[in-house]
Amino acid sequence: MNNPLHITLAGNPNSGKTTLFNHLTGARQHVGNYPGVTVDKKEGFFTFNTNSIRIIDLPGTYSLTAYSVEELVARDYLVNEKPDMVIDIVDASNLERNLYLTTQFLELGIPLVIALNMVDVAEKRGIKIHTQKLAKLLGVPVVPIIARSGQGVDELFTTVLTARGERDHPPTLLRYGPDIDEALREIIPRIENSHLLTDTYPARWTGLKILENDEQILDKAQAADSEVTRTLVQRSETLTHHLQTTVDAFPEAVIADHRYGFIKSILRQEVVTRTFDNNRLYTSDKIDKIANTASFYLERTKVIQGNIANADTPGYRPKDLVFEEELQKSMELKKSDPKH
Ligand SMILES: Nc1nc2c(ncn2[C@@H]2O[C@H](COP(=O)(O)OP(=O)(O)OP(=O)(O)O)[C@@H](O)[C@H]2O)c(=O)[nH]1
Ligand SMILES: [Mg+2]
């Protein structure tokens, strides 16, 4: 018998990954741990139209940085285990925020199908998403589903199998503004020519992560080829210095801004129609906003600890966040209507 097709469910916390996973696998699942960490690894098996499928439920994350163990587990799994297909579970009722992770899957160049979940919730809130338009603009198939009832799940797997059989599509390339794009143009050929981590990561991803000052990638690159890495870090430092003096921001913030810009530019193109007042803050949004705020506390602590711990390290670059601004952004508190 052929090896089962290896499919991975990935997405934001609370987007419905485990609901879909349970719907598909029923009792044919087991829970272990990812190597070396206490993060649950759920694995299960099922058959779809005579295809045996092995499916993994990844931990939920908002991003693919190296800041949390869940993010590291998720991205290490995707690049090391190279699933045949990744299903990105996107919460249709929180599209913009969920697509932030999607942009990073696109950057990672993994084979992707989007399951637009919770369309029932979105519909109740008067949100209609034009899935074909979204698919065309993102360059990946999008299938609406309701994981809780199983609606759309057959179509999702038919799409997954079709997409699996097609030739690789060129990756959707995001732009990050002239300064970062230019730095990438310079460093990507150096990464390719020296085969730096190219067995594991696309050269563009490695380049992006070096510019983002991603500790895990910097350590791996350093161990693989310290000489090439030194020149890449130098280029990254020049970029950081330039962005600090011109726009007072670190490259990772500029990159994040451009990811959101890409998402907004897509959503502006008649992808979403709203029929009700969207100025209400729903419970799940409130919980997520509080969770995001809590993670800023964590981030702030890490920034402080990192700065203290690394202050004597050669090449050390301090990082900072204006906490009040981040808190404000994170909460995005809506002003109440003066008529009320
Ligand atoms: N209405 C509705 N609720 C859903 C749907 N899918 C999932 N849910 C609910 O959403 C909540 C979160 O679902 P989970 O499956 O636990 O989400 P998850 O992505 O596994 O979350 P993490 O493991 O924290 O990353 C649960 O209460 C589900 O019952 C859906 O399509 N419609
Ligand atoms: Mg889960």
mmCIF file of C-alpha atoms and ligand atoms in Angstrom:
data_model
loop_
_atom_site.group_PDB
_atom_site.id
_atom_site.type_symbol
_atom_site.label_atom_id
_atom_site.label_comp_id
_atom_site.label_asym_id
_atom_site.label_seq_id
_atom_site.Cartn_x
_atom_site.Cartn_y
_atom_site.Cartn_z
ATOM 1 C CA MET A 1 0.000 0.000 0.000
ATOM 2 C CA ASN A 2 1.125 3.544 -0.744
ATOM 3 C CA ASN A 3 2.248 5.750 2.098
ATOM 4 C CA PRO A 4 -0.666 7.767 3.442
ATOM 5 C CA LEU A 5 -0.867 11.352 2.257
ATOM 6 C CA HIS A 6 0.580 13.601 4.957
ATOM 7 C CA ILE A 7 -1.645 16.592 5.697
ATOM 8 C CA THR A 8 -1.181 19.194 8.405
ATOM 9 C CA LEU A 9 -3.758 21.521 9.953
ATOM 10 C CA ALA A 10 -2.314 24.904 10.887
ATOM 11 C CA GLY A 11 -3.819 28.232 11.875
ATOM 12 C CA ASN A 12 -4.566 30.752 14.607
ATOM 13 C CA PRO A 13 -5.612 29.633 18.097
ATOM 14 C CA ASN A 14 -9.364 29.005 18.234
ATOM 15 C CA SER A 15 -9.783 28.844 14.472
ATOM 16 C CA GLY A 16 -11.257 25.318 14.652
ATOM 17 C CA LYS A 17 -8.282 23.030 13.897
ATOM 18 C CA THR A 18 -9.075 20.454 16.582
ATOM 19 C CA THR A 19 -12.784 20.530 15.727
ATOM 20 C CA LEU A 20 -11.948 19.621 12.129
ATOM 21 C CA PHE A 21 -9.317 17.108 13.242
ATOM 22 C CA ASN A 22 -11.817 15.330 15.522
ATOM 23 C CA HIS A 23 -14.481 15.382 12.826
ATOM 24 C CA LEU A 24 -12.077 13.667 10.412
ATOM 25 C CA THR A 25 -10.345 11.170 12.650
ATOM 26 C CA GLY A 26 -12.932 10.300 15.323
ATOM 27 C CA ALA A 27 -11.293 7.720 17.585
ATOM 28 C CA ARG A 28 -8.419 7.041 15.186
ATOM 29 C CA GLN A 29 -6.086 9.554 16.799
ATOM 30 C CA HIS A 30 -3.397 9.704 19.411
ATOM 31 C CA VAL A 31 -1.675 12.461 21.323
ATOM 32 C CA GLY A 32 2.053 12.621 21.950
ATOM 33 C CA ASN A 33 4.554 15.422 22.394
ATOM 34 C CA TYR A 34 6.799 17.191 19.939
ATOM 35 C CA PRO A 35 10.418 16.227 20.671
ATOM 36 C CA GLY A 36 11.853 18.038 23.670
ATOM 37 C CA VAL A 37 8.831 20.239 24.458
ATOM 38 C CA THR A 38 5.556 19.771 26.298
ATOM 39 C CA VAL A 39 3.406 20.797 23.361
ATOM 40 C CA ASP A 40 0.720 18.252 22.398
ATOM 41 C CA LYS A 41 1.189 16.555 19.072
ATOM 42 C CA LYS A 42 -2.106 15.168 17.783
ATOM 43 C CA GLU A 43 -1.911 12.701 14.956
ATOM 44 C CA GLY A 44 -4.754 10.759 13.333
ATOM 45 C CA PHE A 45 -5.690 8.689 10.303
ATOM 46 C CA PHE A 46 -8.708 8.540 8.006
ATOM 47 C CA THR A 47 -9.667 7.604 4.479
ATOM 48 C CA PHE A 48 -11.115 9.996 1.934
ATOM 49 C CA ASN A 49 -12.321 8.564 -1.412
ATOM 50 C CA THR A 50 -9.955 5.567 -1.033
ATOM 51 C CA ASN A 51 -7.005 7.842 -0.180
ATOM 52 C CA SER A 52 -5.431 7.094 3.195
ATOM 53 C CA ILE A 53 -4.546 10.258 4.959
ATOM 54 C CA ARG A 54 -2.347 10.916 7.972
ATOM 55 C CA ILE A 55 -3.247 14.208 9.586
ATOM 56 C CA ILE A 56 -1.468 16.342 12.181
ATOM 57 C CA ASP A 57 -3.100 19.068 14.293
ATOM 58 C CA LEU A 58 -0.429 21.760 14.837
ATOM 59 C CA PRO A 59 -0.495 24.137 17.828
ATOM 60 C CA GLY A 60 -2.346 27.379 17.079
ATOM 61 C CA THR A 61 -0.184 30.474 16.518
ATOM 62 C CA TYR A 62 -0.684 34.044 15.363
ATOM 63 C CA SER A 63 2.697 34.269 13.691
ATOM 64 C CA LEU A 64 5.806 32.255 12.780
ATOM 65 C CA THR A 65 8.455 34.178 14.669
ATOM 66 C CA ALA A 66 10.817 32.480 17.106
ATOM 67 C CA TYR A 67 9.204 34.093 20.170
ATOM 68 C CA SER A 68 7.105 31.235 21.506
ATOM 69 C CA VAL A 69 7.546 27.488 21.727
ATOM 70 C CA GLU A 70 4.300 26.951 19.771
ATOM 71 C CA GLU A 71 5.565 29.118 16.924
ATOM 72 C CA LEU A 72 8.870 27.259 16.832
ATOM 73 C CA VAL A 73 7.123 23.873 16.947
ATOM 74 C CA ALA A 74 4.776 24.861 14.120
ATOM 75 C CA ARG A 75 7.396 26.241 11.783
ATOM 76 C CA ASP A 76 9.976 23.523 12.540
ATOM 77 C CA TYR A 77 7.344 20.902 11.839
ATOM 78 C CA LEU A 78 6.396 22.460 8.501
ATOM 79 C CA VAL A 79 9.969 22.737 7.224
ATOM 80 C CA ASN A 80 11.395 19.518 8.661
ATOM 81 C CA GLU A 81 8.488 17.142 8.065
ATOM 82 C CA LYS A 82 7.462 18.738 4.751
ATOM 83 C CA PRO A 83 3.778 17.709 4.727
ATOM 84 C CA ASP A 84 2.287 16.956 1.308
ATOM 85 C CA MET A 85 -0.272 19.680 1.941
ATOM 86 C CA VAL A 86 -0.966 22.218 4.675
ATOM 87 C CA ILE A 87 -4.545 23.222 5.394
ATOM 88 C CA ASP A 88 -4.553 26.732 6.814
ATOM 89 C CA ILE A 89 -7.673 27.024 8.985
ATOM 90 C CA VAL A 90 -8.786 30.622 8.770
ATOM 91 C CA ASP A 91 -11.557 31.997 10.971
ATOM 92 C CA ALA A 92 -13.886 33.738 8.508
ATOM 93 C CA SER A 93 -15.225 35.988 11.257
ATOM 94 C CA ASN A 94 -11.701 37.351 11.924
ATOM 95 C CA LEU A 95 -10.311 37.283 8.428
ATOM 96 C CA GLU A 96 -7.798 40.108 8.515
ATOM 97 C CA ARG A 97 -6.032 38.932 11.666
ATOM 98 C CA ASN A 98 -5.996 35.276 10.568
ATOM 99 C CA LEU A 99 -4.471 36.143 7.190
ATOM 100 C CA TYR A 100 -1.381 37.499 8.944
ATOM 101 C CA LEU A 101 -0.277 33.914 9.571
ATOM 102 C CA THR A 102 -1.301 32.993 6.021
ATOM 103 C CA THR A 103 1.138 35.565 4.631
ATOM 104 C CA GLN A 104 3.909 33.755 6.487
ATOM 105 C CA PHE A 105 2.878 30.387 5.059
ATOM 106 C CA LEU A 106 3.112 32.014 1.634
ATOM 107 C CA GLU A 107 6.601 33.282 2.503
ATOM 108 C CA LEU A 108 7.588 29.802 3.612
ATOM 109 C CA GLY A 109 6.520 28.493 0.199
ATOM 110 C CA ILE A 110 4.610 25.496 1.570
ATOM 111 C CA PRO A 111 1.827 23.762 -0.397
ATOM 112 C CA LEU A 112 -1.309 25.434 0.930
ATOM 113 C CA VAL A 113 -5.081 25.207 0.817
ATOM 114 C CA ILE A 114 -7.163 27.601 2.914
ATOM 115 C CA ALA A 115 -10.151 26.224 4.818
ATOM 116 C CA LEU A 116 -12.301 29.258 5.500
ATOM 117 C CA ASN A 117 -13.902 28.048 8.719
ATOM 118 C CA MET A 118 -16.777 29.398 10.845
ATOM 119 C CA VAL A 119 -18.618 30.775 7.837
ATOM 120 C CA ASP A 120 -21.778 30.248 9.941
ATOM 121 C CA VAL A 121 -20.462 32.705 12.547
ATOM 122 C CA ALA A 122 -19.390 35.160 9.854
ATOM 123 C CA GLU A 123 -22.814 34.933 8.219
ATOM 124 C CA LYS A 124 -24.580 35.630 11.518
ATOM 125 C CA ARG A 125 -22.469 38.758 11.834
ATOM 126 C CA GLY A 126 -23.430 39.834 8.321
ATOM 127 C CA ILE A 127 -20.009 39.074 6.834
ATOM 128 C CA LYS A 128 -19.919 37.485 3.402
ATOM 129 C CA ILE A 129 -16.563 36.456 1.967
ATOM 130 C CA HIS A 130 -16.125 36.013 -1.757
ATOM 131 C CA THR A 131 -13.950 32.928 -1.635
ATOM 132 C CA GLN A 132 -13.090 32.739 -5.344
ATOM 133 C CA LYS A 133 -11.880 36.323 -5.332
ATOM 134 C CA LEU A 134 -9.835 35.714 -2.187
ATOM 135 C CA ALA A 135 -8.346 32.551 -3.715
ATOM 136 C CA LYS A 136 -7.382 34.378 -6.888
ATOM 137 C CA LEU A 137 -5.726 37.262 -5.029
ATOM 138 C CA LEU A 138 -3.823 35.011 -2.620
ATOM 139 C CA GLY A 139 -2.903 32.472 -5.296
ATOM 140 C CA VAL A 140 -4.149 29.496 -3.209
ATOM 141 C CA PRO A 141 -7.441 27.552 -3.199
ATOM 142 C CA VAL A 142 -9.996 28.673 -0.583
ATOM 143 C CA VAL A 143 -12.865 26.410 0.520
ATOM 144 C CA PRO A 144 -15.592 27.591 2.941
ATOM 145 C CA ILE A 145 -16.362 25.083 5.714
ATOM 146 C CA ILE A 146 -18.181 24.725 9.027
ATOM 147 C CA ALA A 147 -15.897 22.372 10.967
ATOM 148 C CA ARG A 148 -18.464 21.952 13.730
ATOM 149 C CA SER A 149 -21.045 20.391 11.398
ATOM 150 C CA GLY A 150 -18.696 19.016 8.759
ATOM 151 C CA GLN A 151 -20.240 21.177 6.046
ATOM 152 C CA GLY A 152 -17.824 21.745 3.140
ATOM 153 C CA VAL A 153 -15.287 19.231 4.437
ATOM 154 C CA ASP A 154 -15.694 16.847 1.471
ATOM 155 C CA GLU A 155 -15.115 19.700 -0.909
ATOM 156 C CA LEU A 156 -12.094 20.761 1.106
ATOM 157 C CA PHE A 157 -10.442 17.355 0.716
ATOM 158 C CA THR A 158 -11.390 17.098 -2.955
ATOM 159 C CA THR A 159 -9.616 20.452 -3.398
ATOM 160 C CA VAL A 160 -6.631 19.282 -1.335
ATOM 161 C CA LEU A 161 -6.229 16.182 -3.517
ATOM 162 C CA THR A 162 -6.571 18.194 -6.730
ATOM 163 C CA ALA A 163 -4.097 20.835 -5.558
ATOM 164 C CA ARG A 164 -1.729 18.052 -4.521
ATOM 165 C CA GLY A 165 -1.802 16.632 -8.058
ATOM 166 C CA GLU A 166 -1.106 19.953 -9.753
ATOM 167 C CA ARG A 167 2.349 21.203 -10.635
ATOM 168 C CA ASP A 168 3.851 23.568 -8.080
ATOM 169 C CA HIS A 169 2.549 27.087 -8.368
ATOM 170 C CA PRO A 170 5.045 29.929 -8.191
ATOM 171 C CA PRO A 171 4.993 31.342 -4.661
ATOM 172 C CA THR A 172 3.145 34.591 -4.034
ATOM 173 C CA LEU A 173 5.900 37.107 -3.370
ATOM 174 C CA LEU A 174 5.191 39.823 -0.849
ATOM 175 C CA ARG A 175 6.907 43.191 -1.115
ATOM 176 C CA TYR A 176 8.346 44.900 1.949
ATOM 177 C CA GLY A 177 9.190 48.382 0.675
ATOM 178 C CA PRO A 178 12.267 49.540 -1.292
ATOM 179 C CA ASP A 179 14.860 49.239 1.504
ATOM 180 C CA ILE A 180 14.014 45.696 2.542
ATOM 181 C CA ASP A 181 13.350 44.529 -1.018
ATOM 182 C CA GLU A 182 16.774 45.812 -2.033
ATOM 183 C CA ALA A 183 18.491 44.083 0.892
ATOM 184 C CA LEU A 184 16.681 40.843 -0.016
ATOM 185 C CA ARG A 185 17.758 41.193 -3.644
ATOM 186 C CA GLU A 186 21.351 41.403 -2.467
ATOM 187 C CA ILE A 187 21.354 38.627 0.079
ATOM 188 C CA ILE A 188 19.188 35.959 -1.604
ATOM 189 C CA PRO A 189 21.816 35.154 -4.297
ATOM 190 C CA ARG A 190 24.473 34.889 -1.567
ATOM 191 C CA ILE A 191 22.275 32.429 0.328
ATOM 192 C CA GLU A 192 21.567 30.427 -2.828
ATOM 193 C CA ASN A 193 25.165 30.364 -4.030
ATOM 194 C CA SER A 194 26.465 29.139 -0.690
ATOM 195 C CA HIS A 195 23.489 26.730 -0.254
ATOM 196 C CA LEU A 196 23.003 28.223 3.184
ATOM 197 C CA LEU A 197 20.222 26.154 4.875
ATOM 198 C CA THR A 198 18.697 25.643 1.417
ATOM 199 C CA ASP A 199 17.888 21.988 2.136
ATOM 200 C CA THR A 200 15.449 23.162 4.808
ATOM 201 C CA TYR A 201 14.277 26.685 3.966
ATOM 202 C CA PRO A 202 13.597 28.671 0.800
ATOM 203 C CA ALA A 203 16.459 31.188 0.370
ATOM 204 C CA ARG A 204 13.982 34.073 0.501
ATOM 205 C CA TRP A 205 12.676 32.919 3.907
ATOM 206 C CA THR A 206 16.217 32.600 5.316
ATOM 207 C CA GLY A 207 16.995 36.077 3.989
ATOM 208 C CA LEU A 208 13.838 37.526 5.501
ATOM 209 C CA LYS A 209 14.517 35.892 8.866
ATOM 210 C CA ILE A 210 18.092 37.188 8.927
ATOM 211 C CA LEU A 211 16.781 40.695 8.279
ATOM 212 C CA GLU A 212 14.197 40.134 11.044
ATOM 213 C CA ASN A 213 17.083 39.152 13.347
ATOM 214 C CA ASP A 214 15.475 35.769 14.051
ATOM 215 C CA GLU A 215 17.639 34.052 16.656
ATOM 216 C CA GLN A 216 16.927 30.465 15.636
ATOM 217 C CA ILE A 217 17.738 31.049 11.956
ATOM 218 C CA LEU A 218 20.803 33.131 12.829
ATOM 219 C CA ASP A 219 22.120 30.304 15.045
ATOM 220 C CA LYS A 220 21.512 27.685 12.359
ATOM 221 C CA ALA A 221 23.065 29.840 9.663
ATOM 222 C CA GLN A 222 26.063 30.590 11.851
ATOM 223 C CA ALA A 223 26.604 26.874 12.516
ATOM 224 C CA ALA A 224 26.228 26.017 8.816
ATOM 225 C CA ASP A 225 28.511 28.737 7.370
ATOM 226 C CA SER A 226 29.851 31.378 9.712
ATOM 227 C CA GLU A 227 31.684 33.327 6.994
ATOM 228 C CA VAL A 228 28.648 33.823 4.721
ATOM 229 C CA THR A 229 26.438 34.486 7.741
ATOM 230 C CA ARG A 230 28.811 37.221 8.868
ATOM 231 C CA THR A 231 28.376 39.074 5.563
ATOM 232 C CA LEU A 232 24.577 38.639 5.722
ATOM 233 C CA VAL A 233 24.452 39.975 9.265
ATOM 234 C CA GLN A 234 26.542 42.950 8.178
ATOM 235 C CA ARG A 235 24.024 43.718 5.440
ATOM 236 C CA SER A 236 21.214 43.305 7.927
ATOM 237 C CA GLU A 237 22.924 45.715 10.326
ATOM 238 C CA THR A 238 23.299 48.303 7.572
ATOM 239 C CA LEU A 239 19.588 47.951 6.824
ATOM 240 C CA THR A 240 18.640 48.226 10.497
ATOM 241 C CA HIS A 241 20.755 51.344 10.917
ATOM 242 C CA HIS A 242 19.196 52.891 7.809
ATOM 243 C CA LEU A 243 15.614 52.113 8.896
ATOM 244 C CA GLN A 244 16.306 53.306 12.417
ATOM 245 C CA THR A 245 17.544 56.659 11.176
ATOM 246 C CA THR A 246 14.927 57.138 8.448
ATOM 247 C CA VAL A 247 11.714 55.691 9.873
ATOM 248 C CA ASP A 248 12.721 54.921 13.473
ATOM 249 C CA ALA A 249 11.719 51.258 13.149
ATOM 250 C CA PHE A 250 13.377 47.849 13.118
ATOM 251 C CA PRO A 251 13.179 45.710 9.969
ATOM 252 C CA GLU A 252 10.833 43.198 11.624
ATOM 253 C CA ALA A 253 8.291 45.976 12.266
ATOM 254 C CA VAL A 254 8.530 47.248 8.694
ATOM 255 C CA ILE A 255 8.114 43.683 7.405
ATOM 256 C CA ALA A 256 5.048 43.147 9.635
ATOM 257 C CA ASP A 257 3.560 46.442 8.380
ATOM 258 C CA HIS A 258 3.949 45.321 4.791
ATOM 259 C CA ARG A 259 2.322 41.967 5.543
ATOM 260 C CA TYR A 260 -0.697 43.839 6.899
ATOM 261 C CA GLY A 261 -0.547 46.180 3.909
ATOM 262 C CA PHE A 262 -0.688 43.162 1.578
ATOM 263 C CA ILE A 263 -3.723 41.796 3.459
ATOM 264 C CA LYS A 264 -5.510 45.143 3.441
ATOM 265 C CA SER A 265 -4.855 45.576 -0.269
ATOM 266 C CA ILE A 266 -6.499 42.194 -0.871
ATOM 267 C CA LEU A 267 -9.461 42.826 1.416
ATOM 268 C CA ARG A 268 -10.100 46.172 -0.249
ATOM 269 C CA GLN A 269 -10.780 44.418 -3.553
ATOM 270 C CA GLU A 270 -14.392 43.459 -2.813
ATOM 271 C CA VAL A 271 -13.442 40.266 -1.002
ATOM 272 C CA VAL A 272 -15.730 40.992 1.959
ATOM 273 C CA THR A 273 -19.279 42.315 1.966
ATOM 274 C CA ARG A 274 -20.752 43.441 5.276
ATOM 275 C CA THR A 275 -24.464 43.765 5.776
ATOM 276 C CA PHE A 276 -24.635 44.631 9.499
ATOM 277 C CA ASP A 277 -22.952 47.173 11.735
ATOM 278 C CA ASN A 278 -19.435 45.832 12.270
ATOM 279 C CA ASN A 279 -18.518 48.173 15.074
ATOM 280 C CA ARG A 280 -19.340 45.647 17.775
ATOM 281 C CA LEU A 281 -16.671 43.781 19.655
ATOM 282 C CA TYR A 282 -17.650 40.118 20.022
ATOM 283 C CA THR A 283 -16.673 37.970 22.993
ATOM 284 C CA SER A 284 -14.106 35.881 21.098
ATOM 285 C CA ASP A 285 -12.521 39.076 19.773
ATOM 286 C CA LYS A 286 -12.350 40.441 23.293
ATOM 287 C CA ILE A 287 -10.694 37.264 24.552
ATOM 288 C CA ASP A 288 -8.212 37.329 21.692
ATOM 289 C CA LYS A 289 -7.449 40.987 22.307
ATOM 290 C CA ILE A 290 -6.758 40.252 25.946
ATOM 291 C CA ALA A 291 -4.595 37.276 24.926
ATOM 292 C CA ASN A 292 -2.690 39.522 22.525
ATOM 293 C CA THR A 293 -2.221 42.104 25.240
ATOM 294 C CA ALA A 294 -0.962 39.391 27.586
ATOM 295 C CA SER A 295 1.522 38.344 24.941
ATOM 296 C CA PHE A 296 2.769 41.932 24.778
ATOM 297 C CA TYR A 297 3.499 41.728 28.483
ATOM 298 C CA LEU A 298 5.467 38.570 27.721
ATOM 299 C CA GLU A 299 7.205 40.187 24.790
ATOM 300 C CA ARG A 300 8.044 43.241 26.839
ATOM 301 C CA THR A 301 9.595 41.027 29.522
ATOM 302 C CA LYS A 302 11.592 39.177 26.874
ATOM 303 C CA VAL A 303 12.800 42.432 25.356
ATOM 304 C CA ILE A 304 13.980 43.661 28.738
ATOM 305 C CA GLN A 305 15.586 40.336 29.653
ATOM 306 C CA GLY A 306 17.152 40.027 26.206
ATOM 307 C CA ASN A 307 18.618 43.500 26.416
ATOM 308 C CA ILE A 308 20.079 42.886 29.849
ATOM 309 C CA ALA A 309 21.403 39.440 28.927
ATOM 310 C CA ASN A 310 22.904 40.474 25.592
ATOM 311 C CA ALA A 311 24.234 43.938 26.344
ATOM 312 C CA ASP A 312 27.875 42.699 26.339
ATOM 313 C CA THR A 313 27.511 40.545 23.237
ATOM 314 C CA PRO A 314 29.499 41.769 20.221
ATOM 315 C CA GLY A 315 27.154 43.013 17.504
ATOM 316 C CA TYR A 316 24.345 43.336 20.065
ATOM 317 C CA ARG A 317 21.375 45.349 18.831
ATOM 318 C CA PRO A 318 18.958 46.533 21.460
ATOM 319 C CA LYS A 319 15.287 46.131 20.696
ATOM 320 C CA ASP A 320 12.461 48.066 22.191
ATOM 321 C CA LEU A 321 8.751 48.517 21.986
ATOM 322 C CA VAL A 322 6.791 51.519 23.122
ATOM 323 C CA PHE A 323 4.550 49.542 25.396
ATOM 324 C CA GLU A 324 1.753 52.054 25.698
ATOM 325 C CA GLU A 325 1.485 52.282 21.911
ATOM 326 C CA GLU A 326 1.465 48.516 21.518
ATOM 327 C CA LEU A 327 -1.192 48.209 24.201
ATOM 328 C CA GLN A 328 -3.301 50.835 22.488
ATOM 329 C CA LYS A 329 -2.947 49.100 19.108
ATOM 330 C CA SER A 330 -3.603 45.730 20.620
ATOM 331 C CA MET A 331 -6.793 46.753 22.345
ATOM 332 C CA GLU A 332 -8.032 48.973 19.496
ATOM 333 C CA LEU A 333 -10.755 50.171 21.782
ATOM 334 C CA LYS A 334 -13.618 51.602 19.864
ATOM 335 C CA LYS A 335 -14.897 55.009 20.957
ATOM 336 C CA SER A 336 -18.506 54.820 21.964
ATOM 337 C CA ASP A 337 -21.001 56.490 19.726
ATOM 338 C CA PRO A 338 -21.648 60.026 21.072
ATOM 339 C CA LYS A 339 -25.364 59.524 20.310
ATOM 340 C CA HIS A 340 -25.551 56.785 22.985
HETATM 341 N N1 LIG B 1 -19.941 28.079 15.051
HETATM 342 C C1 LIG B 1 -18.844 27.394 14.797
HETATM 343 N N2 LIG B 1 -18.006 27.100 15.796
HETATM 344 C C2 LIG B 1 -16.880 26.418 15.511
HETATM 345 C C3 LIG B 1 -16.574 26.005 14.192
HETATM 346 N N3 LIG B 1 -15.393 25.349 14.232
HETATM 347 C C4 LIG B 1 -14.977 25.367 15.506
HETATM 348 N N4 LIG B 1 -15.862 26.001 16.291
HETATM 349 C C5 LIG B 1 -15.753 26.266 17.737
HETATM 350 O O1 LIG B 1 -14.638 27.121 17.938
HETATM 351 C C6 LIG B 1 -13.994 26.844 19.167
HETATM 352 C C7 LIG B 1 -12.509 26.610 18.935
HETATM 353 O O2 LIG B 1 -12.326 25.442 18.172
HETATM 354 P P1 LIG B 1 -11.044 24.512 18.292
HETATM 355 O O3 LIG B 1 -11.244 23.407 17.312
HETATM 356 O O4 LIG B 1 -10.760 24.124 19.685
HETATM 357 O O5 LIG B 1 -9.913 25.509 17.808
HETATM 358 P P2 LIG B 1 -8.342 25.225 17.639
HETATM 359 O O6 LIG B 1 -7.964 25.870 16.361
HETATM 360 O O7 LIG B 1 -8.052 23.769 17.776
HETATM 361 O O8 LIG B 1 -7.737 26.040 18.838
HETATM 362 P P3 LIG B 1 -6.273 25.871 19.489
HETATM 363 O O9 LIG B 1 -6.056 24.413 19.745
HETATM 364 O O10 LIG B 1 -6.334 26.711 20.701
HETATM 365 O O11 LIG B 1 -5.286 26.424 18.498
HETATM 366 C C8 LIG B 1 -14.713 25.631 19.726
HETATM 367 O O12 LIG B 1 -15.648 26.087 20.681
HETATM 368 C C9 LIG B 1 -15.423 25.028 18.532
HETATM 369 O O13 LIG B 1 -16.586 24.321 18.873
HETATM 370 C C10 LIG B 1 -17.499 26.344 13.132
HETATM 371 O O14 LIG B 1 -17.306 26.059 11.954
HETATM 372 N N5 LIG B 1 -18.604 27.036 13.509
HETATM 373 MG MG MG B 2 -6.803 22.770 19.103
#
